[in-house]
PDB file of C-alpha atoms in Angstrom:
ATOM      1  CA  UNK A   1     -91.433   2.621  78.920  1.00  0.00           C
ATOM      2  CA  UNK A   2     -88.303   2.215  76.828  1.00  0.00           C
ATOM      3  CA  UNK A   3     -87.689  -0.484  74.233  1.00  0.00           C
ATOM      4  CA  UNK A   4     -84.048  -0.559  75.322  1.00  0.00           C
ATOM      5  CA  UNK A   5     -82.065  -3.687  74.470  1.00  0.00           C
ATOM      6  CA  UNK A   6     -80.027  -3.227  77.627  1.00  0.00           C
ATOM      7  CA  UNK A   7     -80.170  -0.833  80.561  1.00  0.00           C
ATOM      8  CA  UNK A   8     -77.647  -0.189  83.289  1.00  0.00           C
ATOM      9  CA  UNK A   9     -77.235   2.332  86.027  1.00  0.00           C
ATOM     10  CA  UNK A  10     -73.810   3.405  87.216  1.00  0.00           C
ATOM     11  CA  UNK A  11     -73.146   5.397  90.379  1.00  0.00           C
ATOM     12  CA  UNK A  12     -70.190   7.495  91.500  1.00  0.00           C
ATOM     13  CA  UNK A  13     -70.565   9.225  94.870  1.00  0.00           C
ATOM     14  CA  UNK A  14     -66.913  10.124  95.503  1.00  0.00           C
ATOM     15  CA  UNK A  15     -65.573  11.810  92.356  1.00  0.00           C
ATOM     16  CA  UNK A  16     -62.088  10.662  91.385  1.00  0.00           C
ATOM     17  CA  UNK A  17     -61.237   8.926  94.673  1.00  0.00           C
ATOM     18  CA  UNK A  18     -63.286   6.071  96.056  1.00  0.00           C
ATOM     19  CA  UNK A  19     -65.614   3.461  94.616  1.00  0.00           C
ATOM     20  CA  UNK A  20     -67.881   3.617  91.599  1.00  0.00           C
ATOM     21  CA  UNK A  21     -70.330   0.849  90.857  1.00  0.00           C
ATOM     22  CA  UNK A  22     -72.937  -0.595  88.589  1.00  0.00           C
ATOM     23  CA  UNK A  23     -76.150  -1.080  90.555  1.00  0.00           C
ATOM     24  CA  UNK A  24     -76.363  -4.779  91.445  1.00  0.00           C
ATOM     25  CA  UNK A  25     -73.047  -5.454  89.697  1.00  0.00           C
ATOM     26  CA  UNK A  26     -69.454  -4.454  89.135  1.00  0.00           C
ATOM     27  CA  UNK A  27     -67.667  -2.313  91.732  1.00  0.00           C
ATOM     28  CA  UNK A  28     -64.382  -0.561  90.979  1.00  0.00           C
ATOM     29  CA  UNK A  29     -62.025   1.665  92.887  1.00  0.00           C
ATOM     30  CA  UNK A  30     -61.352   4.937  91.086  1.00  0.00           C
ATOM     31  CA  UNK A  31     -58.455   7.311  91.461  1.00  0.00           C
ATOM     32  CA  UNK A  32     -56.858  10.160  89.596  1.00  0.00           C
ATOM     33  CA  UNK A  33     -54.476   9.106  86.814  1.00  0.00           C
ATOM     34  CA  UNK A  34     -52.011  11.570  88.363  1.00  0.00           C
ATOM     35  CA  UNK A  35     -52.091   9.812  91.734  1.00  0.00           C
ATOM     36  CA  UNK A  36     -50.365   6.704  93.067  1.00  0.00           C
ATOM     37  CA  UNK A  37     -53.616   5.538  94.643  1.00  0.00           C
ATOM     38  CA  UNK A  38     -54.981   2.172  93.557  1.00  0.00           C
ATOM     39  CA  UNK A  39     -57.889   2.269  91.143  1.00  0.00           C
ATOM     40  CA  UNK A  40     -58.940   2.906  87.605  1.00  0.00           C
ATOM     41  CA  UNK A  41     -59.822   6.258  86.085  1.00  0.00           C
ATOM     42  CA  UNK A  42     -61.993   7.785  83.343  1.00  0.00           C
ATOM     43  CA  UNK A  43     -59.166   7.527  80.797  1.00  0.00           C
ATOM     44  CA  UNK A  44     -58.842   3.759  81.261  1.00  0.00           C
ATOM     45  CA  UNK A  45     -62.586   3.188  81.407  1.00  0.00           C
ATOM     46  CA  UNK A  46     -63.198   5.227  78.272  1.00  0.00           C
ATOM     47  CA  UNK A  47     -60.378   3.442  76.432  1.00  0.00           C
ATOM     48  CA  UNK A  48     -61.827   0.048  77.419  1.00  0.00           C
ATOM     49  CA  UNK A  49     -65.315   1.076  76.306  1.00  0.00           C
ATOM     50  CA  UNK A  50     -64.193   2.380  72.916  1.00  0.00           C
ATOM     51  CA  UNK A  51     -61.759  -0.472  72.167  1.00  0.00           C
ATOM     52  CA  UNK A  52     -64.410  -3.059  73.037  1.00  0.00           C
ATOM     53  CA  UNK A  53     -67.225  -1.396  71.112  1.00  0.00           C
ATOM     54  CA  UNK A  54     -65.123  -0.629  68.026  1.00  0.00           C
ATOM     55  CA  UNK A  55     -63.710  -4.163  67.873  1.00  0.00           C
ATOM     56  CA  UNK A  56     -67.143  -5.730  68.391  1.00  0.00           C
ATOM     57  CA  UNK A  57     -68.445  -3.617  65.502  1.00  0.00           C
ATOM     58  CA  UNK A  58     -65.517  -4.662  63.289  1.00  0.00           C
ATOM     59  CA  UNK A  59     -66.222  -8.305  64.157  1.00  0.00           C
ATOM     60  CA  UNK A  60     -69.903  -7.847  63.242  1.00  0.00           C
ATOM     61  CA  UNK A  61     -68.900  -6.330  59.880  1.00  0.00           C
ATOM     62  CA  UNK A  62     -66.442  -9.159  59.198  1.00  0.00           C
ATOM     63  CA  UNK A  63     -69.011 -11.800  60.197  1.00  0.00           C
ATOM     64  CA  UNK A  64     -71.598 -10.099  57.970  1.00  0.00           C
ATOM     65  CA  UNK A  65     -69.274 -10.741  55.032  1.00  0.00           C
ATOM     66  CA  UNK A  66     -68.740 -14.358  56.066  1.00  0.00           C
ATOM     67  CA  UNK A  67     -65.205 -13.676  57.320  1.00  0.00           C
ATOM     68  CA  UNK A  68     -63.789 -15.184  60.505  1.00  0.00           C
ATOM     69  CA  UNK A  69     -60.634 -13.050  60.695  1.00  0.00           C
ATOM     70  CA  UNK A  70     -59.378 -11.965  64.079  1.00  0.00           C
ATOM     71  CA  UNK A  71     -59.190  -8.258  64.777  1.00  0.00           C
ATOM     72  CA  UNK A  72     -57.486  -6.142  67.380  1.00  0.00           C
ATOM     73  CA  UNK A  73     -58.203  -2.599  68.552  1.00  0.00           C
ATOM     74  CA  UNK A  74     -55.761  -0.810  70.808  1.00  0.00           C
ATOM     75  CA  UNK A  75     -56.761   2.593  72.156  1.00  0.00           C
ATOM     76  CA  UNK A  76     -54.376   5.163  73.579  1.00  0.00           C
ATOM     77  CA  UNK A  77     -55.934   7.853  75.752  1.00  0.00           C
ATOM     78  CA  UNK A  78     -53.812  10.825  76.772  1.00  0.00           C
ATOM     79  CA  UNK A  79     -54.974  13.276  79.403  1.00  0.00           C
ATOM     80  CA  UNK A  80     -53.850  16.677  78.103  1.00  0.00           C
ATOM     81  CA  UNK A  81     -53.954  20.282  79.306  1.00  0.00           C
ATOM     82  CA  UNK A  82     -55.585  22.856  77.022  1.00  0.00           C
ATOM     83  CA  UNK A  83     -53.068  25.147  75.281  1.00  0.00           C
ATOM     84  CA  UNK A  84     -54.475  28.126  77.159  1.00  0.00           C
ATOM     85  CA  UNK A  85     -53.621  26.342  80.429  1.00  0.00           C
ATOM     86  CA  UNK A  86     -57.265  26.317  81.500  1.00  0.00           C
ATOM     87  CA  UNK A  87     -59.009  22.967  81.369  1.00  0.00           C
ATOM     88  CA  UNK A  88     -58.185  19.498  80.102  1.00  0.00           C
ATOM     89  CA  UNK A  89     -59.112  17.115  77.307  1.00  0.00           C
ATOM     90  CA  UNK A  90     -58.603  13.525  76.198  1.00  0.00           C
ATOM     91  CA  UNK A  91     -56.513  12.842  73.099  1.00  0.00           C
ATOM     92  CA  UNK A  92     -57.818   9.572  71.605  1.00  0.00           C
ATOM     93  CA  UNK A  93     -55.985   7.312  69.181  1.00  0.00           C
ATOM     94  CA  UNK A  94     -57.268   3.918  68.017  1.00  0.00           C
ATOM     95  CA  UNK A  95     -55.009   1.424  66.259  1.00  0.00           C
ATOM     96  CA  UNK A  96     -56.915  -1.219  64.281  1.00  0.00           C
ATOM     97  CA  UNK A  97     -55.548  -4.471  62.866  1.00  0.00           C
ATOM     98  CA  UNK A  98     -57.350  -7.257  61.003  1.00  0.00           C
ATOM     99  CA  UNK A  99     -55.779 -10.649  60.403  1.00  0.00           C
ATOM    100  CA  UNK A 100     -55.067 -11.286  56.721  1.00  0.00           C
ATOM    101  CA  UNK A 101     -56.296  -7.861  55.613  1.00  0.00           C
ATOM    102  CA  UNK A 102     -54.262  -5.228  53.804  1.00  0.00           C
ATOM    103  CA  UNK A 103     -53.931  -1.779  55.336  1.00  0.00           C
ATOM    104  CA  UNK A 104     -56.460  -0.460  52.770  1.00  0.00           C
ATOM    105  CA  UNK A 105     -58.972  -3.206  53.644  1.00  0.00           C
ATOM    106  CA  UNK A 106     -58.426  -2.612  57.342  1.00  0.00           C
ATOM    107  CA  UNK A 107     -59.025   1.129  56.849  1.00  0.00           C
ATOM    108  CA  UNK A 108     -62.311   0.426  55.089  1.00  0.00           C
ATOM    109  CA  UNK A 109     -63.552  -1.843  57.905  1.00  0.00           C
ATOM    110  CA  UNK A 110     -62.199   0.579  60.539  1.00  0.00           C
ATOM    111  CA  UNK A 111     -63.957   3.599  59.000  1.00  0.00           C
ATOM    112  CA  UNK A 112     -67.211   1.719  58.549  1.00  0.00           C
ATOM    113  CA  UNK A 113     -67.072   0.428  62.124  1.00  0.00           C
ATOM    114  CA  UNK A 114     -66.309   3.909  63.435  1.00  0.00           C
ATOM    115  CA  UNK A 115     -69.509   5.187  61.770  1.00  0.00           C
ATOM    116  CA  UNK A 116     -71.579   2.388  63.353  1.00  0.00           C
ATOM    117  CA  UNK A 117     -69.999   1.848  66.803  1.00  0.00           C
ATOM    118  CA  UNK A 118     -72.191   3.430  69.523  1.00  0.00           C
ATOM    119  CA  UNK A 119     -69.167   4.701  71.479  1.00  0.00           C
ATOM    120  CA  UNK A 120     -67.719   6.231  68.308  1.00  0.00           C
ATOM    121  CA  UNK A 121     -71.075   7.935  67.787  1.00  0.00           C
ATOM    122  CA  UNK A 122     -70.726   9.495  71.236  1.00  0.00           C
ATOM    123  CA  UNK A 123     -67.256  10.746  70.240  1.00  0.00           C
ATOM    124  CA  UNK A 124     -68.778  12.287  67.103  1.00  0.00           C
ATOM    125  CA  UNK A 125     -66.584  14.787  65.274  1.00  0.00           C
ATOM    126  CA  UNK A 126     -64.334  15.341  68.291  1.00  0.00           C
ATOM    127  CA  UNK A 127     -61.197  17.191  67.205  1.00  0.00           C
ATOM    128  CA  UNK A 128     -58.722  15.140  69.298  1.00  0.00           C
ATOM    129  CA  UNK A 129     -59.261  11.728  67.696  1.00  0.00           C
ATOM    130  CA  UNK A 130     -57.261   9.615  65.283  1.00  0.00           C
ATOM    131  CA  UNK A 131     -57.767   6.150  63.866  1.00  0.00           C
ATOM    132  CA  UNK A 132     -54.878   4.259  62.285  1.00  0.00           C
ATOM    133  CA  UNK A 133     -54.904   0.937  60.435  1.00  0.00           C
ATOM    134  CA  UNK A 134     -51.890  -1.190  61.342  1.00  0.00           C
ATOM    135  CA  UNK A 135     -50.650  -4.671  60.362  1.00  0.00           C
ATOM    136  CA  UNK A 136     -52.046  -7.592  62.368  1.00  0.00           C
ATOM    137  CA  UNK A 137     -49.413  -9.237  64.573  1.00  0.00           C
TER     138      UNK A 137
END
């Protein structure tokens, strides 16, 4: 038996066209990002997961220092073809902003959060990733 804090099971029976669902929960239509069909895709879902996790981790770090600053994480996910023409990859770029923080301060929180965020840990030392601190607007 696991001591898991949360457990979910997600099912996809149709690949990139059809419905994917969380058992006893959310159901979403999925489609290829290269198609006009209605639905979300792995690029959007991954971007949502990383942006949410990274920003939640930044908020936890800020709260741990007694700060109530707002933060914003925007993730760009590009679906790219390998240079050899065989295969594909995701190019990931996160833009992080923290209200009232300098770019240097934002970079420190961003880098610390990236080391602690569970989704960032999945990404690991992936070669197609960038994180950029930007001004809060």
